[in-house]
Coordinates of C-alpha atoms in Angstrom, one line a residue:
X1 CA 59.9 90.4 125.1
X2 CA 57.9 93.1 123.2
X3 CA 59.8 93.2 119.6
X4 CA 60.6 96.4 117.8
X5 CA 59.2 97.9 115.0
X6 CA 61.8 98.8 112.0
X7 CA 61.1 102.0 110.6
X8 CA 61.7 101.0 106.9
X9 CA 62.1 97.8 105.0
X10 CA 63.4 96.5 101.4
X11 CA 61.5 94.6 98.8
X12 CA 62.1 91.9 100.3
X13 CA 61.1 92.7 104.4
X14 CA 64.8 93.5 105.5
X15 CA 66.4 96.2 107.4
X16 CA 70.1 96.1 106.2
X17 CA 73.0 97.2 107.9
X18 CA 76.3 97.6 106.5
X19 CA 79.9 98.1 108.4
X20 CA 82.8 99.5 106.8
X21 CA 86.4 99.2 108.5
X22 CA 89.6 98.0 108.3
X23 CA 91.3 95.1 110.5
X24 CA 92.1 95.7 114.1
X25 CA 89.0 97.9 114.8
X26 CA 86.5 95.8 115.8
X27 CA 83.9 95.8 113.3
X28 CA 83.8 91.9 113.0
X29 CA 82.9 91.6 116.7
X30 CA 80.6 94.6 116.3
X31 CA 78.5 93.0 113.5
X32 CA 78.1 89.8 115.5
X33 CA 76.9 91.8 118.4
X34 CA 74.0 93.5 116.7
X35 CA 73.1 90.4 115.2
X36 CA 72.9 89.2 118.5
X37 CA 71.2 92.1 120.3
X38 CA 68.3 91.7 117.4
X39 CA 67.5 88.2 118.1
X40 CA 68.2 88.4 122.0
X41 CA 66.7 91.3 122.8
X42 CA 64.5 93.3 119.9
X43 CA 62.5 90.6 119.4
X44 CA 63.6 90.5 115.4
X45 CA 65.1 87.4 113.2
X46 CA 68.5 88.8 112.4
X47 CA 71.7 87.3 110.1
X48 CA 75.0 88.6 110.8
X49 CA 78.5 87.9 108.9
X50 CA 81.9 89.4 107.9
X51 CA 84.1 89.3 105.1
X52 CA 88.0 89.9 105.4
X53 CA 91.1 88.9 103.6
X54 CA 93.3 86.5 104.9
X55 CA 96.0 89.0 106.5
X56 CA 92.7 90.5 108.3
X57 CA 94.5 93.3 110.3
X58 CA 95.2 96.9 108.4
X59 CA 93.1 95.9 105.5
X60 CA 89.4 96.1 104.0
X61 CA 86.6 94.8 107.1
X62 CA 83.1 94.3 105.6
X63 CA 80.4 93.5 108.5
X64 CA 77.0 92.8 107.3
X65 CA 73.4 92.7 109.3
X66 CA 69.8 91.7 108.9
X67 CA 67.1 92.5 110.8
X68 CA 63.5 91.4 109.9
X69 CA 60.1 90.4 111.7
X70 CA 59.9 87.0 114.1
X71 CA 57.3 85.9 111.2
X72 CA 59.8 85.8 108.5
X73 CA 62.9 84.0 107.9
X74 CA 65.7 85.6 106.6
X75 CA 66.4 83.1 103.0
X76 CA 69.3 86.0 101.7
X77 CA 73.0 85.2 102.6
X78 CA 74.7 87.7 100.0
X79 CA 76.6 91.1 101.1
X80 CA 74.9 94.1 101.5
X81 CA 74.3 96.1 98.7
X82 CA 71.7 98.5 99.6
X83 CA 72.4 99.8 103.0
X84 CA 69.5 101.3 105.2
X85 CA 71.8 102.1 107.7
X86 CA 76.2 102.6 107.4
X87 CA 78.9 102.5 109.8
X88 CA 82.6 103.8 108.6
X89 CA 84.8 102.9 111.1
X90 CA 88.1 105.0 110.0
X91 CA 87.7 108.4 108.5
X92 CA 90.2 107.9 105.7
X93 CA 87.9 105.3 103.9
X94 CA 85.3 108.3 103.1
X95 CA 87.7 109.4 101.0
X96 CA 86.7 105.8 98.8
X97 CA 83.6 106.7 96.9
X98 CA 82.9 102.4 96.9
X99 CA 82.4 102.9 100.6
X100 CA 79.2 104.5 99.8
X101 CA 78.0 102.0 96.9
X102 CA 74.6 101.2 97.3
X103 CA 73.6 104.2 99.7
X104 CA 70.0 106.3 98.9
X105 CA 67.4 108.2 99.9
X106 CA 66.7 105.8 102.6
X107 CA 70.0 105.5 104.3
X108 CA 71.4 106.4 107.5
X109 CA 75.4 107.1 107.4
X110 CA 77.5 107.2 110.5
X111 CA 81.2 108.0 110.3
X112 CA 83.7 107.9 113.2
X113 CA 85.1 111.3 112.2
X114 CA 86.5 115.1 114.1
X115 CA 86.4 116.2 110.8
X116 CA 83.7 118.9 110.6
X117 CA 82.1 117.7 107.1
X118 CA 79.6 120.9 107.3
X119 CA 83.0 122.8 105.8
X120 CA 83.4 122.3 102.2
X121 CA 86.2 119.5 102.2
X122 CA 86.9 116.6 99.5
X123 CA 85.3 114.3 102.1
X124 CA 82.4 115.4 102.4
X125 CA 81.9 115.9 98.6
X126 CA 82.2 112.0 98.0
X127 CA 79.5 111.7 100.1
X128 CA 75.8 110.7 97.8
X129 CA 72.5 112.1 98.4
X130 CA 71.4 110.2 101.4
X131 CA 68.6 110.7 104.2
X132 CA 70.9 111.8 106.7
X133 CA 74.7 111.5 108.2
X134 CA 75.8 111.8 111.5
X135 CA 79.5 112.1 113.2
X136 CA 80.7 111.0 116.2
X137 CA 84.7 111.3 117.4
X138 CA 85.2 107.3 118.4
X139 CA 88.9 107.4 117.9
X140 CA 88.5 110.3 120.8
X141 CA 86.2 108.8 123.1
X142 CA 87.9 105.3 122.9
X143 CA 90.7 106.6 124.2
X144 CA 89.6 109.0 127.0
X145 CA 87.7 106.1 128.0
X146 CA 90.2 103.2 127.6
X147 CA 87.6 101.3 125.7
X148 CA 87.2 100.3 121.8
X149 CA 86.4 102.0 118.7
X150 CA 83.7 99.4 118.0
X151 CA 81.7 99.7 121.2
X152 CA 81.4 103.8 120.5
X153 CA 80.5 103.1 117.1
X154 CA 78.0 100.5 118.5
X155 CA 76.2 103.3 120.6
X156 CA 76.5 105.8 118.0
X157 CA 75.1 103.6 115.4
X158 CA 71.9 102.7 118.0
X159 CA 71.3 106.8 118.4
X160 CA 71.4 107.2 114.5
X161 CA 69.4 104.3 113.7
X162 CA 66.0 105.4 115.6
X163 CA 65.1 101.9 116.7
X164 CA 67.4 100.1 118.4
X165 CA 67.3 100.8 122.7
X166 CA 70.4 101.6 124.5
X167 CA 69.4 99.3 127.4
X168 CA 69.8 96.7 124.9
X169 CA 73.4 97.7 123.6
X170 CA 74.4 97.6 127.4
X171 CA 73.1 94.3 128.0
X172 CA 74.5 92.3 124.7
X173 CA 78.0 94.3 125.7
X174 CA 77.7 93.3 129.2
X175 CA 76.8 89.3 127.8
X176 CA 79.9 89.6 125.1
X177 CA 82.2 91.7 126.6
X178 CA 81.8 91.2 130.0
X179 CA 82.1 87.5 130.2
X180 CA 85.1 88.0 128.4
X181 CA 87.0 90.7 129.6
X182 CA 85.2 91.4 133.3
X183 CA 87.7 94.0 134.1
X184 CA 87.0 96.3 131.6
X185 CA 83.4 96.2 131.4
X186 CA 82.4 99.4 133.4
X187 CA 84.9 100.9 130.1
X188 CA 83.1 99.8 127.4
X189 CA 79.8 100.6 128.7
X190 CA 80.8 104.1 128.8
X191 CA 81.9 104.2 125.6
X192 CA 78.8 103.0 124.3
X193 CA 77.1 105.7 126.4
X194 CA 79.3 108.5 125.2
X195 CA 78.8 107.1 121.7
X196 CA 75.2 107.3 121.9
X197 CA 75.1 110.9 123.6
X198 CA 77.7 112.6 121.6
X199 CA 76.8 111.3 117.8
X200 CA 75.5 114.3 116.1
X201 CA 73.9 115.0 113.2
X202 CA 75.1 117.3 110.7
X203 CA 73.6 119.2 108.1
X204 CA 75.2 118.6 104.0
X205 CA 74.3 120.7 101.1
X206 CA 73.4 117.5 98.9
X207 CA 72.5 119.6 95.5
X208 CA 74.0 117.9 92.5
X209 CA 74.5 114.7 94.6
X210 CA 73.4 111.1 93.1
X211 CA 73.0 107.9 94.8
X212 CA 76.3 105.7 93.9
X213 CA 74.9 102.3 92.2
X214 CA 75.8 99.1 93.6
X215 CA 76.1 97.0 90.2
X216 CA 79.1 96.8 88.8
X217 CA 79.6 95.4 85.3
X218 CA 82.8 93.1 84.7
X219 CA 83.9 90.6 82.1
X220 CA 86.7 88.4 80.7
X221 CA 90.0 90.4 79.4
X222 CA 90.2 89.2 75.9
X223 CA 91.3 91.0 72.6
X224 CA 89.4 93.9 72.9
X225 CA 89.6 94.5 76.5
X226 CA 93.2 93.5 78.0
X227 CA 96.1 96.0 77.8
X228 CA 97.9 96.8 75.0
X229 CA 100.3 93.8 74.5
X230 CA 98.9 91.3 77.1
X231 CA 100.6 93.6 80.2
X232 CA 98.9 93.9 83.5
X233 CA 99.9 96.9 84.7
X234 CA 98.1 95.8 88.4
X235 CA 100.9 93.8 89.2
X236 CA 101.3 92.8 93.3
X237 CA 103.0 95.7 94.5
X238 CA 102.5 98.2 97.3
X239 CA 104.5 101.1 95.6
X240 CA 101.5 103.3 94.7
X241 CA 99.1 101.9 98.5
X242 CA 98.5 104.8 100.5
X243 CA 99.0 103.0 103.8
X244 CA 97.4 106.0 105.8
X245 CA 94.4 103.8 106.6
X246 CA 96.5 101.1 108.1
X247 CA 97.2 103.8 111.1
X248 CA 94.8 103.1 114.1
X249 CA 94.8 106.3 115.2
X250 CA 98.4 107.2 116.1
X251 CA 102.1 107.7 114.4
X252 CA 105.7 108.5 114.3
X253 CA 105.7 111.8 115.2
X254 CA 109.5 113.6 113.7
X255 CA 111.4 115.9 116.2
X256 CA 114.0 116.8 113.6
X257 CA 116.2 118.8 116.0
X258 CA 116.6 116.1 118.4
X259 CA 117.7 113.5 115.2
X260 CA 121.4 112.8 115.6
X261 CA 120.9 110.9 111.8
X262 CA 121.9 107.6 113.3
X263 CA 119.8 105.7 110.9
X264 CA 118.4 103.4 113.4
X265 CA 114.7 104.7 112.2
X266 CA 115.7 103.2 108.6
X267 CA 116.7 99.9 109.9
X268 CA 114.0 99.4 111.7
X269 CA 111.3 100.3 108.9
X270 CA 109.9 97.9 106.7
X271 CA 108.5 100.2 104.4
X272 CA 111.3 102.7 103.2
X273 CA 109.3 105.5 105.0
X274 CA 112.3 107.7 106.2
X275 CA 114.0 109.7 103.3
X276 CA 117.9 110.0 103.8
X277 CA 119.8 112.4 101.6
X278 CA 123.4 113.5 101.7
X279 CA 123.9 116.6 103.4
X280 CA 125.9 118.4 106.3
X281 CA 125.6 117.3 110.2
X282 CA 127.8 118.7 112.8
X283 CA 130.1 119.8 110.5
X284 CA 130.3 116.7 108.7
X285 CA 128.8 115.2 105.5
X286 CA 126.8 112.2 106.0
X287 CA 123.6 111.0 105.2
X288 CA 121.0 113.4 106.9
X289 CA 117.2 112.1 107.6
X290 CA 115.2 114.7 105.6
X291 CA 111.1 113.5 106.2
X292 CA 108.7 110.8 106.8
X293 CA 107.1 109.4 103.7
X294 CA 103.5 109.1 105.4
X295 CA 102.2 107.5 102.5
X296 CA 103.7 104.5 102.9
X297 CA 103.6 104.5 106.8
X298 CA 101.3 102.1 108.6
X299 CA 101.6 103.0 112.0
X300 CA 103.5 99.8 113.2
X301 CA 105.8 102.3 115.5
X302 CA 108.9 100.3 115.3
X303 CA 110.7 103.6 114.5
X304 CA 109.7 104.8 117.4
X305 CA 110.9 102.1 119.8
X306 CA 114.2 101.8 118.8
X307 CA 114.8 105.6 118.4
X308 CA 117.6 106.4 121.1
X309 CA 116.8 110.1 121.5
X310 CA 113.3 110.2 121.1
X311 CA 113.5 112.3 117.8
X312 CA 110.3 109.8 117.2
X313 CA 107.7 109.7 119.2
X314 CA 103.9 108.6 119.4
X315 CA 101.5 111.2 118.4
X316 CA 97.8 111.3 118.1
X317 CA 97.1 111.5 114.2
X318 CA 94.0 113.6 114.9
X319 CA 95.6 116.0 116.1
X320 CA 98.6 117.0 113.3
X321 CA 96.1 116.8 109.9
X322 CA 99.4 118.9 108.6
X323 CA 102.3 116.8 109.3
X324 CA 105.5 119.1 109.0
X325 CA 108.2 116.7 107.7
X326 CA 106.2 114.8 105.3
X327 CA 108.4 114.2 102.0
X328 CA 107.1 111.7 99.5
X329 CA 109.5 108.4 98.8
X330 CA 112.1 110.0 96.5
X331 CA 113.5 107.0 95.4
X332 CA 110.3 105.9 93.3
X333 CA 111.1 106.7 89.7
X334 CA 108.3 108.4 89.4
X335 CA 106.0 110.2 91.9
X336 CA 102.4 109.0 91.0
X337 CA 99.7 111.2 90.1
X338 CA 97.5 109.3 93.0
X339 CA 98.3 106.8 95.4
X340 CA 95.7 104.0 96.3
X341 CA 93.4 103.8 98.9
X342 CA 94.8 100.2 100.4
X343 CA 96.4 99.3 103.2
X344 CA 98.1 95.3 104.2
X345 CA 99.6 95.2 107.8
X346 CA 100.5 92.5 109.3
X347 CA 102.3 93.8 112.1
X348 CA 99.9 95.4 113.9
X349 CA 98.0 92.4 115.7
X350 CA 96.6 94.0 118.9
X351 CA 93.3 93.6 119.9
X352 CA 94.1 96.6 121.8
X353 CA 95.6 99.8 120.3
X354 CA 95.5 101.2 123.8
X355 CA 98.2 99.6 125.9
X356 CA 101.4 100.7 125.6
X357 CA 103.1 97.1 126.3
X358 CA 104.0 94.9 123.7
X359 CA 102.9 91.8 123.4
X360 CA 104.8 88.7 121.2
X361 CA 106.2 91.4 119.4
X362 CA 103.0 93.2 117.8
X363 CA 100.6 94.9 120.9
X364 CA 101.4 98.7 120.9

């Protein structure tokens, strides 16, 4: 087996890859794959692992990769710090300027986007000065092609990098995947080819733009440094999490003239998303369903299952960026400035967001 060359190395002989996600999208399995196809079939030492929270699904998914030369062991087990190459799963973690910590002149950024970041947008502005960035629509293609976000990634991710063969990517999917789940093989492989043909690169005005440093300074609260009066004002609560991320890619979608105010919707949600109000109904005052609070919405569709007019109904995120009845949670006290880029789920278990059946309760 001839062993490839990597194009560029750190101080101390890697080439480092980091994956940024959230649960449910595949990155864990994605990261153990290329450390896989390195070893198996580039001819390279590699070191692969993962780092997730305990509820896994809908929150924070860290993959990390090492490639080096057979000659040299790999002695570093630490995260990633200094990426040569970055994968972002979900487009609504660019807007996180910590997903870039670490990223310079030498990295390679590949987001699974339809945003076109060429157009000035907030996105694209939290993006550092980096060697290049390329796009690819994996939510899209996973779905026209009944396969997984992480296998288009995967093929996206081999295009961007330079280095790594497709013919390899097909076999370690066809090893992994295909031993696994036989009957879906011929789905995933053409994801990974419409991955790798249809990543693009795109072309950001960096002026102004600095690398984002990967040290980060903390210490002790004492005296000096702990909130006025010994309060922790980052107490466990959810109230100010922008659950957007949670989403995988679809959500309730609000037919307000179908609604017959039932309240059904409300019952069902466990996150206070629907906003009823008094007001007037077929001549009648009752309590009227007025918008979707989005923000606190994580896409577990339970609204829409046990909606008996389908005035909810699955929609593709991607395509309604403008959501019509979106009205913030009015019974907050207070409607905060920002909300937090977070996201716990633990009712979304899939390992498929493609099916439509349900299983144990959690499968959409």
């Amino acid at each position: 087996m001839e062993s490839v060359r990597l194009p560029v190395v750190n101080q101390s002989g890697y080439y480092e890859i980091r994956l940024e996600s959230i649960g449910g999208l595949g990155a864990n399995l994605c990261g153990k794959m290329m450390g896989e196809l390195g070893t198996k079939y580039m001819g390279l030492n590699s070191a692969s692992f993962s780092s997730y929270g305990s509820e896994k699904t809908g929150t924070p998914v860290k993959a990390f990769i090492r490639y080096c030369e057979a000659s040299k062991d790999i002695r570093v087990h630490s995260p990633v710090t200094t990426p040569h190459l970055l994968g972002i799963f979900h487009d609504a973690l660019i807007q996180d300027h910590g997903i870039f910590s670490g990223c310079n002149s030498d990295s390679i950024v590949v987001m699974n986007t339809e945003n076109n970041l060429e157009d000035p947008c907030a996105a694209a502005n939290n993006i550092p000065s980096v060697k290049c960035v390329f796009t690819v629509p994996a939510q899209k293609i996973a779905i026209e092609t009944h396969s997984r976000i992480n296998v288009v990634m995967l093929g996206a991710m081999a295009k961007a990098s330079g280095f790594i063969p497709i013919e390899s990517v097909n076999k370690i999917c066809e090893e992994t995947l295909g031993r696994k789940y036989p009957q879906t093989l011929s789905n995933n492989l053409e994801g990974i080819r419409r991955g790798y043909n249809e990543v693009k690169r795109v072309e950001l005005t960096l002026t102004g733009r600095t690398e984002i440093s990967s040290e980060k300074e903390t210490e002790a609260w004492g005296y000096q440094t702990a909130p006025i009066g010994g309060v922790n004002p980052r107490f466990g609560s959810s109230v100010i999490s922008d659950l957007s991320a949670s989403r995988q890619g679809y959500f309730p979608f609000f037919l307000k003239e179908r609604c017959i105010n039932c309240g059904l919707c409300d019952s069902a949600c466990p996150d206070m998303v629907f906003q009823f109000q008094k007001g007037e109904y077929r001549g009648k005052e009752m309590m009227v369903n007025t918008g979707l609070d989005y923000y606190h919405c994580k896409g577990c569709l339970r609204c829409v299952s046990v909606c008996p007019v389908q005035a909810l109904v699955k929609g593709v995120e991607s395509e309604h960026p403008d959501k019509q009845w979106f009205l913030p949670n009015q019974d907050l006290i207070r409607v905060p400035d920002y909300y937090e880029a977070a996201g716990p789920d633990g009712y979304v278990t899939s390992e498929s967001y493609l099916t439509e059946k349900r299983i144990e309760g959690g499968e959409i």
